Amino acid sequence: MQITDSHNHIHFTEFAPDREAVLARAASAGVTSMLAVGIDPEDCLNALAVAHAHRGILVSLGIHPQNAGTFFPKDVHALARLRDKGPVAAVGETGFDLYRTPGSIDGQKDLFIAHVELARELGLPLVIHDRMGHEQTLGVLDDMNAWSLGGVFHCFSGDTALARRVTGRGFFISIPGVVTFRNAGELRDVVRETPTEFLLAETDAPYLSPAPYRGRRNEPAYVLKAIEEMANIKGMQREDMARITTENFARLFGRSGADCPTGDQIS
Ligand SMILES: [Zn+2]
Ligand SMILES: [Zn+2]
């Protein structure tokens, strides 16, 4: 079984003490590809360093919306110089977080617009972070004519109507381990109604552990919990859901992590 974790932060310091063991557990679980997502300029360098040292890790370059006020559009544009420093496959995460940092909405929008410009410059898809900012997020993507870049709404938190709007424009929806929670009925409805060709699975590790690990540090191996739940909802074998979400990941990002034995060979 080939499994893909479409969004994590394996390069974060939370994994510094035992990253080798965490990645070994992921490999034993069948995880062959993952996307390590940067949240500020230095963090992007850390993601590239981890991708260089390990198999199967692609990198997304971005500045998280909650870092608006600390970083500015010029910092987003400066990420372009990292394009050739490793297996860079996406731009983000970017968008709106109106739950944690509602006060910086204007700065978040400026950062988001800069990410769309960067994605266009580099010819890469977008990794969208949308927390309580659905209409604002869709508004920027519409105004910037950004849907043709392709992308994914990571850790999808909308309803089936939003899912239809997003997939109708060709973007993917990434399902986190939250789908295993008892109260995740709306997210299960999204999985049920979304065609499998638009679905990805993610951990967002070290955050958002699935049941039964809730409250502990999340890790890439646990993406299997989301995939099993998604397979149950769809009435499919988990092997098929793993294969389809892995194929979708390769389609979106142009390659799978498995094509990158180590980042060193990417140049
Ligand atoms: Zn996020
Ligand atoms: Zn994230």
PDB file of C-alpha atoms and ligand atoms in Angstrom:
ATOM      1  CA  MET A   1       0.000   0.000   0.000  1.00  0.00           C
ATOM      2  CA  GLN A   2       1.309   3.458  -0.986  1.00  0.00           C
ATOM      3  CA  ILE A   3       0.075   6.220   1.306  1.00  0.00           C
ATOM      4  CA  THR A   4       0.485   9.985   1.024  1.00  0.00           C
ATOM      5  CA  ASP A   5       0.322  12.660   3.716  1.00  0.00           C
ATOM      6  CA  SER A   6      -0.591  15.726   1.669  1.00  0.00           C
ATOM      7  CA  HIS A   7       0.179  18.287   4.412  1.00  0.00           C
ATOM      8  CA  ASN A   8       2.423  18.196   7.438  1.00  0.00           C
ATOM      9  CA  HIS A   9       5.193  20.065   9.242  1.00  0.00           C
ATOM     10  CA  ILE A  10       7.674  17.229   9.720  1.00  0.00           C
ATOM     11  CA  HIS A  11      10.467  19.833   9.810  1.00  0.00           C
ATOM     12  CA  PHE A  12       9.101  21.546  12.975  1.00  0.00           C
ATOM     13  CA  THR A  13      11.159  21.455  16.180  1.00  0.00           C
ATOM     14  CA  GLU A  14       8.497  19.203  17.737  1.00  0.00           C
ATOM     15  CA  PHE A  15      10.124  16.411  15.708  1.00  0.00           C
ATOM     16  CA  ALA A  16      13.745  17.390  16.331  1.00  0.00           C
ATOM     17  CA  PRO A  17      14.358  14.804  19.080  1.00  0.00           C
ATOM     18  CA  ASP A  18      13.135  11.765  17.138  1.00  0.00           C
ATOM     19  CA  ARG A  19      12.484  12.672  13.491  1.00  0.00           C
ATOM     20  CA  GLU A  20      14.270   9.540  12.237  1.00  0.00           C
ATOM     21  CA  ALA A  21      12.003   7.312  14.301  1.00  0.00           C
ATOM     22  CA  VAL A  22       8.888   9.223  13.238  1.00  0.00           C
ATOM     23  CA  LEU A  23       9.808   8.855   9.557  1.00  0.00           C
ATOM     24  CA  ALA A  24      10.641   5.172  10.065  1.00  0.00           C
ATOM     25  CA  ARG A  25       7.161   4.614  11.530  1.00  0.00           C
ATOM     26  CA  ALA A  26       5.651   6.459   8.566  1.00  0.00           C
ATOM     27  CA  ALA A  27       7.578   4.252   6.146  1.00  0.00           C
ATOM     28  CA  SER A  28       6.460   1.080   7.947  1.00  0.00           C
ATOM     29  CA  ALA A  29       2.859   2.279   7.740  1.00  0.00           C
ATOM     30  CA  GLY A  30       3.296   2.638   3.972  1.00  0.00           C
ATOM     31  CA  VAL A  31       3.700   6.415   3.712  1.00  0.00           C
ATOM     32  CA  THR A  32       5.797   7.001   0.602  1.00  0.00           C
ATOM     33  CA  SER A  33       5.062  10.700  -0.041  1.00  0.00           C
ATOM     34  CA  MET A  34       4.451  13.799   2.017  1.00  0.00           C
ATOM     35  CA  LEU A  35       4.359  17.560   1.607  1.00  0.00           C
ATOM     36  CA  ALA A  36       6.297  19.529   4.230  1.00  0.00           C
ATOM     37  CA  VAL A  37       4.661  22.948   4.394  1.00  0.00           C
ATOM     38  CA  GLY A  38       6.599  26.094   5.310  1.00  0.00           C
ATOM     39  CA  ILE A  39       5.040  28.835   7.440  1.00  0.00           C
ATOM     40  CA  ASP A  40       7.741  31.557   7.363  1.00  0.00           C
ATOM     41  CA  PRO A  41      11.017  32.128   5.473  1.00  0.00           C
ATOM     42  CA  GLU A  42      13.289  30.379   7.979  1.00  0.00           C
ATOM     43  CA  ASP A  43      10.777  27.552   8.362  1.00  0.00           C
ATOM     44  CA  CYS A  44      10.856  27.045   4.574  1.00  0.00           C
ATOM     45  CA  LEU A  45      14.624  26.568   4.786  1.00  0.00           C
ATOM     46  CA  ASN A  46      14.095  24.005   7.547  1.00  0.00           C
ATOM     47  CA  ALA A  47      11.590  22.140   5.362  1.00  0.00           C
ATOM     48  CA  LEU A  48      14.094  22.082   2.496  1.00  0.00           C
ATOM     49  CA  ALA A  49      16.818  20.771   4.806  1.00  0.00           C
ATOM     50  CA  VAL A  50      14.634  17.876   5.970  1.00  0.00           C
ATOM     51  CA  ALA A  51      13.597  17.137   2.373  1.00  0.00           C
ATOM     52  CA  HIS A  52      17.257  16.963   1.390  1.00  0.00           C
ATOM     53  CA  ALA A  53      17.998  14.429   4.082  1.00  0.00           C
ATOM     54  CA  HIS A  54      15.056  12.052   3.612  1.00  0.00           C
ATOM     55  CA  ARG A  55      13.145  10.142   0.974  1.00  0.00           C
ATOM     56  CA  GLY A  56       9.751  11.114  -0.343  1.00  0.00           C
ATOM     57  CA  ILE A  57       9.357  14.654   0.988  1.00  0.00           C
ATOM     58  CA  LEU A  58       8.162  17.512  -1.231  1.00  0.00           C
ATOM     59  CA  VAL A  59       8.159  21.102   0.029  1.00  0.00           C
ATOM     60  CA  SER A  60       5.675  23.977  -0.113  1.00  0.00           C
ATOM     61  CA  LEU A  61       7.014  27.537   0.229  1.00  0.00           C
ATOM     62  CA  GLY A  62       4.835  29.959   2.167  1.00  0.00           C
ATOM     63  CA  ILE A  63       4.153  32.352   4.999  1.00  0.00           C
ATOM     64  CA  HIS A  64       1.182  31.376   7.160  1.00  0.00           C
ATOM     65  CA  PRO A  65      -1.638  33.944   7.426  1.00  0.00           C
ATOM     66  CA  GLN A  66      -1.222  34.040  11.194  1.00  0.00           C
ATOM     67  CA  ASN A  67       2.234  35.542  10.559  1.00  0.00           C
ATOM     68  CA  ALA A  68       0.723  38.628   8.908  1.00  0.00           C
ATOM     69  CA  GLY A  69       2.138  41.718  10.599  1.00  0.00           C
ATOM     70  CA  THR A  70       5.494  40.013  11.086  1.00  0.00           C
ATOM     71  CA  PHE A  71       6.009  39.323   7.375  1.00  0.00           C
ATOM     72  CA  PHE A  72       4.949  41.236   4.281  1.00  0.00           C
ATOM     73  CA  PRO A  73       4.429  40.696   0.537  1.00  0.00           C
ATOM     74  CA  LYS A  74       8.120  41.407  -0.185  1.00  0.00           C
ATOM     75  CA  ASP A  75       9.013  38.451   2.065  1.00  0.00           C
ATOM     76  CA  VAL A  76       6.676  36.209   0.057  1.00  0.00           C
ATOM     77  CA  HIS A  77       8.237  37.306  -3.225  1.00  0.00           C
ATOM     78  CA  ALA A  78      11.718  36.664  -1.797  1.00  0.00           C
ATOM     79  CA  LEU A  79      10.801  32.960  -1.436  1.00  0.00           C
ATOM     80  CA  ALA A  80      11.200  32.669  -5.226  1.00  0.00           C
ATOM     81  CA  ARG A  81      14.962  32.281  -4.748  1.00  0.00           C
ATOM     82  CA  LEU A  82      14.324  28.981  -2.909  1.00  0.00           C
ATOM     83  CA  ARG A  83      12.634  27.472  -5.949  1.00  0.00           C
ATOM     84  CA  ASP A  84      15.732  25.579  -7.068  1.00  0.00           C
ATOM     85  CA  LYS A  85      16.978  24.653  -3.597  1.00  0.00           C
ATOM     86  CA  GLY A  86      15.091  21.377  -3.429  1.00  0.00           C
ATOM     87  CA  PRO A  87      11.902  19.488  -4.356  1.00  0.00           C
ATOM     88  CA  VAL A  88       9.617  22.552  -4.224  1.00  0.00           C
ATOM     89  CA  ALA A  89       6.146  21.528  -5.407  1.00  0.00           C
ATOM     90  CA  ALA A  90       3.739  24.201  -4.160  1.00  0.00           C
ATOM     91  CA  VAL A  91       3.212  27.695  -2.766  1.00  0.00           C
ATOM     92  CA  GLY A  92       1.573  28.147   0.664  1.00  0.00           C
ATOM     93  CA  GLU A  93       0.169  27.670   3.104  1.00  0.00           C
ATOM     94  CA  THR A  94      -1.686  30.890   2.519  1.00  0.00           C
ATOM     95  CA  GLY A  95      -5.190  32.253   2.891  1.00  0.00           C
ATOM     96  CA  PHE A  96      -7.101  33.465   5.922  1.00  0.00           C
ATOM     97  CA  ASP A  97      -7.129  32.487   9.592  1.00  0.00           C
ATOM     98  CA  LEU A  98      -9.910  34.547  11.093  1.00  0.00           C
ATOM     99  CA  TYR A  99     -10.142  32.243  14.106  1.00  0.00           C
ATOM    100  CA  ARG A 100      -6.703  32.747  15.627  1.00  0.00           C
ATOM    101  CA  THR A 101      -5.744  36.130  14.151  1.00  0.00           C
ATOM    102  CA  PRO A 102      -8.878  38.042  13.047  1.00  0.00           C
ATOM    103  CA  GLY A 103      -7.220  41.421  13.716  1.00  0.00           C
ATOM    104  CA  SER A 104      -4.773  41.146  10.824  1.00  0.00           C
ATOM    105  CA  ILE A 105      -7.283  40.459   8.056  1.00  0.00           C
ATOM    106  CA  ASP A 106      -5.888  43.184   5.768  1.00  0.00           C
ATOM    107  CA  GLY A 107      -2.329  41.955   6.201  1.00  0.00           C
ATOM    108  CA  GLN A 108      -3.473  38.377   5.571  1.00  0.00           C
ATOM    109  CA  LYS A 109      -5.106  39.454   2.331  1.00  0.00           C
ATOM    110  CA  ASP A 110      -1.928  41.240   1.191  1.00  0.00           C
ATOM    111  CA  LEU A 111       0.134  38.108   1.946  1.00  0.00           C
ATOM    112  CA  PHE A 112      -2.374  35.889   0.141  1.00  0.00           C
ATOM    113  CA  ILE A 113      -2.297  38.072  -2.986  1.00  0.00           C
ATOM    114  CA  ALA A 114       1.512  37.913  -2.960  1.00  0.00           C
ATOM    115  CA  HIS A 115       1.369  34.096  -2.751  1.00  0.00           C
ATOM    116  CA  VAL A 116      -0.915  33.967  -5.793  1.00  0.00           C
ATOM    117  CA  GLU A 117       1.584  36.139  -7.673  1.00  0.00           C
ATOM    118  CA  LEU A 118       4.443  33.888  -6.553  1.00  0.00           C
ATOM    119  CA  ALA A 119       2.564  30.732  -7.596  1.00  0.00           C
ATOM    120  CA  ARG A 120       1.984  32.278 -11.011  1.00  0.00           C
ATOM    121  CA  GLU A 121       5.656  33.270 -11.318  1.00  0.00           C
ATOM    122  CA  LEU A 122       6.866  29.790 -10.348  1.00  0.00           C
ATOM    123  CA  GLY A 123       4.136  27.835 -12.133  1.00  0.00           C
ATOM    124  CA  LEU A 124       3.129  25.990  -8.957  1.00  0.00           C
ATOM    125  CA  PRO A 125      -0.224  25.130  -7.323  1.00  0.00           C
ATOM    126  CA  LEU A 126      -1.482  26.751  -4.117  1.00  0.00           C
ATOM    127  CA  VAL A 127      -1.865  25.240  -0.645  1.00  0.00           C
ATOM    128  CA  ILE A 128      -4.765  27.135   0.926  1.00  0.00           C
ATOM    129  CA  HIS A 129      -5.303  27.604   4.663  1.00  0.00           C
ATOM    130  CA  ASP A 130      -8.911  28.724   5.214  1.00  0.00           C
ATOM    131  CA  ARG A 131     -10.062  28.901   8.811  1.00  0.00           C
ATOM    132  CA  MET A 132     -13.307  30.839   9.217  1.00  0.00           C
ATOM    133  CA  GLY A 133     -12.480  32.826   6.098  1.00  0.00           C
ATOM    134  CA  HIS A 134     -14.376  30.995   3.372  1.00  0.00           C
ATOM    135  CA  GLU A 135     -15.844  33.991   1.547  1.00  0.00           C
ATOM    136  CA  GLN A 136     -12.640  36.040   1.868  1.00  0.00           C
ATOM    137  CA  THR A 137     -10.609  33.128   0.479  1.00  0.00           C
ATOM    138  CA  LEU A 138     -12.923  32.529  -2.472  1.00  0.00           C
ATOM    139  CA  GLY A 139     -12.984  36.295  -3.092  1.00  0.00           C
ATOM    140  CA  VAL A 140      -9.208  36.548  -3.516  1.00  0.00           C
ATOM    141  CA  LEU A 141      -9.076  33.452  -5.725  1.00  0.00           C
ATOM    142  CA  ASP A 142     -11.870  34.892  -7.890  1.00  0.00           C
ATOM    143  CA  ASP A 143     -10.423  38.418  -8.043  1.00  0.00           C
ATOM    144  CA  MET A 144      -6.930  37.135  -8.862  1.00  0.00           C
ATOM    145  CA  ASN A 145      -8.251  34.663 -11.425  1.00  0.00           C
ATOM    146  CA  ALA A 146      -6.200  32.116  -9.484  1.00  0.00           C
ATOM    147  CA  TRP A 147      -8.254  28.943  -9.917  1.00  0.00           C
ATOM    148  CA  SER A 148      -6.335  27.940 -13.033  1.00  0.00           C
ATOM    149  CA  LEU A 149      -3.156  27.634 -10.938  1.00  0.00           C
ATOM    150  CA  GLY A 150      -4.651  24.595  -9.244  1.00  0.00           C
ATOM    151  CA  GLY A 151      -4.413  23.912  -5.561  1.00  0.00           C
ATOM    152  CA  VAL A 152      -5.860  22.392  -2.434  1.00  0.00           C
ATOM    153  CA  PHE A 153      -7.940  23.608   0.495  1.00  0.00           C
ATOM    154  CA  HIS A 154      -5.943  21.920   3.248  1.00  0.00           C
ATOM    155  CA  CYS A 155      -7.638  20.787   6.447  1.00  0.00           C
ATOM    156  CA  PHE A 156     -10.984  21.458   4.823  1.00  0.00           C
ATOM    157  CA  SER A 157     -13.446  22.990   7.287  1.00  0.00           C
ATOM    158  CA  GLY A 158     -16.421  23.945   5.139  1.00  0.00           C
ATOM    159  CA  ASP A 159     -19.713  22.271   4.302  1.00  0.00           C
ATOM    160  CA  THR A 160     -20.772  20.354   1.197  1.00  0.00           C
ATOM    161  CA  ALA A 161     -21.831  23.570  -0.570  1.00  0.00           C
ATOM    162  CA  LEU A 162     -18.339  25.029  -0.158  1.00  0.00           C
ATOM    163  CA  ALA A 163     -16.814  21.723  -1.249  1.00  0.00           C
ATOM    164  CA  ARG A 164     -18.852  21.856  -4.454  1.00  0.00           C
ATOM    165  CA  ARG A 165     -17.718  25.425  -5.140  1.00  0.00           C
ATOM    166  CA  VAL A 166     -14.059  24.516  -4.588  1.00  0.00           C
ATOM    167  CA  THR A 167     -14.011  21.277  -6.575  1.00  0.00           C
ATOM    168  CA  GLY A 168     -16.192  22.842  -9.276  1.00  0.00           C
ATOM    169  CA  ARG A 169     -13.266  25.173  -9.953  1.00  0.00           C
ATOM    170  CA  GLY A 170     -10.848  22.259 -10.045  1.00  0.00           C
ATOM    171  CA  PHE A 171      -9.264  22.565  -6.603  1.00  0.00           C
ATOM    172  CA  PHE A 172      -8.711  19.563  -4.314  1.00  0.00           C
ATOM    173  CA  ILE A 173      -9.983  19.109  -0.770  1.00  0.00           C
ATOM    174  CA  SER A 174      -7.651  17.670   1.854  1.00  0.00           C
ATOM    175  CA  ILE A 175      -9.215  15.727   4.722  1.00  0.00           C
ATOM    176  CA  PRO A 176      -7.494  15.784   8.138  1.00  0.00           C
ATOM    177  CA  GLY A 177      -7.669  13.242  10.969  1.00  0.00           C
ATOM    178  CA  VAL A 178     -10.486  15.352  12.401  1.00  0.00           C
ATOM    179  CA  VAL A 179     -12.751  13.207  10.198  1.00  0.00           C
ATOM    180  CA  THR A 180     -12.354  10.442  12.801  1.00  0.00           C
ATOM    181  CA  PHE A 181     -13.900  12.573  15.572  1.00  0.00           C
ATOM    182  CA  ARG A 182     -17.378  11.721  16.786  1.00  0.00           C
ATOM    183  CA  ASN A 183     -18.642  15.262  16.084  1.00  0.00           C
ATOM    184  CA  ALA A 184     -17.265  15.487  12.533  1.00  0.00           C
ATOM    185  CA  GLY A 185     -20.565  14.781  10.788  1.00  0.00           C
ATOM    186  CA  GLU A 186     -20.256  17.728   8.427  1.00  0.00           C
ATOM    187  CA  LEU A 187     -16.758  16.695   7.309  1.00  0.00           C
ATOM    188  CA  ARG A 188     -17.977  13.121   6.750  1.00  0.00           C
ATOM    189  CA  ASP A 189     -20.778  14.531   4.581  1.00  0.00           C
ATOM    190  CA  VAL A 190     -18.130  16.386   2.553  1.00  0.00           C
ATOM    191  CA  VAL A 191     -16.209  13.147   2.011  1.00  0.00           C
ATOM    192  CA  ARG A 192     -19.413  11.300   1.084  1.00  0.00           C
ATOM    193  CA  GLU A 193     -20.461  13.866  -1.515  1.00  0.00           C
ATOM    194  CA  THR A 194     -17.092  14.818  -3.004  1.00  0.00           C
ATOM    195  CA  PRO A 195     -15.907  12.746  -5.979  1.00  0.00           C
ATOM    196  CA  THR A 196     -12.814  10.761  -4.961  1.00  0.00           C
ATOM    197  CA  GLU A 197     -10.809  12.367  -7.765  1.00  0.00           C
ATOM    198  CA  PHE A 198     -10.758  15.599  -5.697  1.00  0.00           C
ATOM    199  CA  LEU A 199      -9.830  14.087  -2.306  1.00  0.00           C
ATOM    200  CA  LEU A 200      -6.497  14.149  -0.491  1.00  0.00           C
ATOM    201  CA  ALA A 201      -5.652  13.019   3.049  1.00  0.00           C
ATOM    202  CA  GLU A 202      -3.388  14.774   5.542  1.00  0.00           C
ATOM    203  CA  THR A 203      -2.204  14.847   9.129  1.00  0.00           C
ATOM    204  CA  ASP A 204      -1.181  18.519   9.571  1.00  0.00           C
ATOM    205  CA  ALA A 205       1.291  16.956  12.038  1.00  0.00           C
ATOM    206  CA  PRO A 206       2.308  17.860  14.702  1.00  0.00           C
ATOM    207  CA  TYR A 207      -1.250  19.212  15.090  1.00  0.00           C
ATOM    208  CA  LEU A 208      -4.716  17.635  14.950  1.00  0.00           C
ATOM    209  CA  SER A 209      -4.142  14.045  16.004  1.00  0.00           C
ATOM    210  CA  PRO A 210      -6.890  11.651  14.939  1.00  0.00           C
ATOM    211  CA  ALA A 211      -8.746   9.343  17.297  1.00  0.00           C
ATOM    212  CA  PRO A 212      -7.466   7.467  19.300  1.00  0.00           C
ATOM    213  CA  TYR A 213      -4.366   9.673  19.584  1.00  0.00           C
ATOM    214  CA  ARG A 214      -6.286  12.916  20.166  1.00  0.00           C
ATOM    215  CA  GLY A 215      -4.409  15.419  22.345  1.00  0.00           C
ATOM    216  CA  ARG A 216      -0.971  13.918  21.609  1.00  0.00           C
ATOM    217  CA  ARG A 217       1.572  14.968  18.982  1.00  0.00           C
ATOM    218  CA  ASN A 218       0.375  13.943  15.542  1.00  0.00           C
ATOM    219  CA  GLU A 219       2.730  12.229  13.088  1.00  0.00           C
ATOM    220  CA  PRO A 220       2.646  11.228   9.385  1.00  0.00           C
ATOM    221  CA  ALA A 221       1.952   7.518  10.043  1.00  0.00           C
ATOM    222  CA  TYR A 222      -1.441   8.495  11.458  1.00  0.00           C
ATOM    223  CA  VAL A 223      -2.659   9.670   8.042  1.00  0.00           C
ATOM    224  CA  LEU A 224      -3.837   6.074   7.725  1.00  0.00           C
ATOM    225  CA  LYS A 225      -6.578   6.848  10.282  1.00  0.00           C
ATOM    226  CA  ALA A 226      -8.069   9.520   8.005  1.00  0.00           C
ATOM    227  CA  ILE A 227      -7.755   7.248   4.973  1.00  0.00           C
ATOM    228  CA  GLU A 228      -9.511   4.376   6.762  1.00  0.00           C
ATOM    229  CA  GLU A 229     -12.371   6.642   7.800  1.00  0.00           C
ATOM    230  CA  MET A 230     -12.654   8.084   4.276  1.00  0.00           C
ATOM    231  CA  ALA A 231     -12.729   4.557   2.849  1.00  0.00           C
ATOM    232  CA  ASN A 232     -15.473   3.553   5.310  1.00  0.00           C
ATOM    233  CA  ILE A 233     -17.578   6.544   4.325  1.00  0.00           C
ATOM    234  CA  LYS A 234     -17.173   5.770   0.629  1.00  0.00           C
ATOM    235  CA  GLY A 235     -17.688   2.017   1.105  1.00  0.00           C
ATOM    236  CA  MET A 236     -14.255   1.330  -0.371  1.00  0.00           C
ATOM    237  CA  GLN A 237     -11.222  -0.708   0.627  1.00  0.00           C
ATOM    238  CA  ARG A 238      -8.635   1.387   2.438  1.00  0.00           C
ATOM    239  CA  GLU A 239      -6.021   0.220  -0.084  1.00  0.00           C
ATOM    240  CA  ASP A 240      -8.070   1.827  -2.872  1.00  0.00           C
ATOM    241  CA  MET A 241      -8.492   5.089  -0.953  1.00  0.00           C
ATOM    242  CA  ALA A 242      -4.736   5.130  -0.260  1.00  0.00           C
ATOM    243  CA  ARG A 243      -3.968   4.583  -3.938  1.00  0.00           C
ATOM    244  CA  ILE A 244      -6.456   7.188  -5.182  1.00  0.00           C
ATOM    245  CA  THR A 245      -5.313   9.900  -2.749  1.00  0.00           C
ATOM    246  CA  THR A 246      -1.707   9.111  -3.673  1.00  0.00           C
ATOM    247  CA  GLU A 247      -2.513   9.426  -7.386  1.00  0.00           C
ATOM    248  CA  ASN A 248      -4.385  12.689  -6.756  1.00  0.00           C
ATOM    249  CA  PHE A 249      -1.358  14.085  -4.913  1.00  0.00           C
ATOM    250  CA  ALA A 250       0.916  13.252  -7.865  1.00  0.00           C
ATOM    251  CA  ARG A 251      -1.586  14.798 -10.277  1.00  0.00           C
ATOM    252  CA  LEU A 252      -1.793  18.039  -8.274  1.00  0.00           C
ATOM    253  CA  PHE A 253       1.885  18.489  -7.489  1.00  0.00           C
ATOM    254  CA  GLY A 254       3.275  17.060 -10.723  1.00  0.00           C
ATOM    255  CA  ARG A 255       5.098  14.200  -9.027  1.00  0.00           C
ATOM    256  CA  SER A 256       4.976  12.016  -5.971  1.00  0.00           C
ATOM    257  CA  GLY A 257       7.496  12.079  -3.179  1.00  0.00           C
ATOM    258  CA  ALA A 258       8.498   8.603  -4.318  1.00  0.00           C
ATOM    259  CA  ASP A 259      10.007  10.200  -7.425  1.00  0.00           C
ATOM    260  CA  CYS A 260      12.452  11.987  -5.145  1.00  0.00           C
ATOM    261  CA  PRO A 261      14.770   9.383  -3.585  1.00  0.00           C
ATOM    262  CA  THR A 262      16.356  12.247  -1.692  1.00  0.00           C
ATOM    263  CA  GLY A 263      16.149  15.967  -2.258  1.00  0.00           C
ATOM    264  CA  ASP A 264      19.876  16.020  -3.098  1.00  0.00           C
ATOM    265  CA  GLN A 265      19.134  14.464  -6.445  1.00  0.00           C
ATOM    266  CA  ILE A 266      16.677  17.202  -7.371  1.00  0.00           C
ATOM    267  CA  SER A 267      19.329  20.003  -7.373  1.00  0.00           C
TER     268      SER A 267
HETATM  269 ZN    ZN B   1      -3.112  25.352   7.918  1.00  0.00          ZN
HETATM  270 ZN    ZN B   2      -0.259  23.361   8.148  1.00  0.00          ZN
END
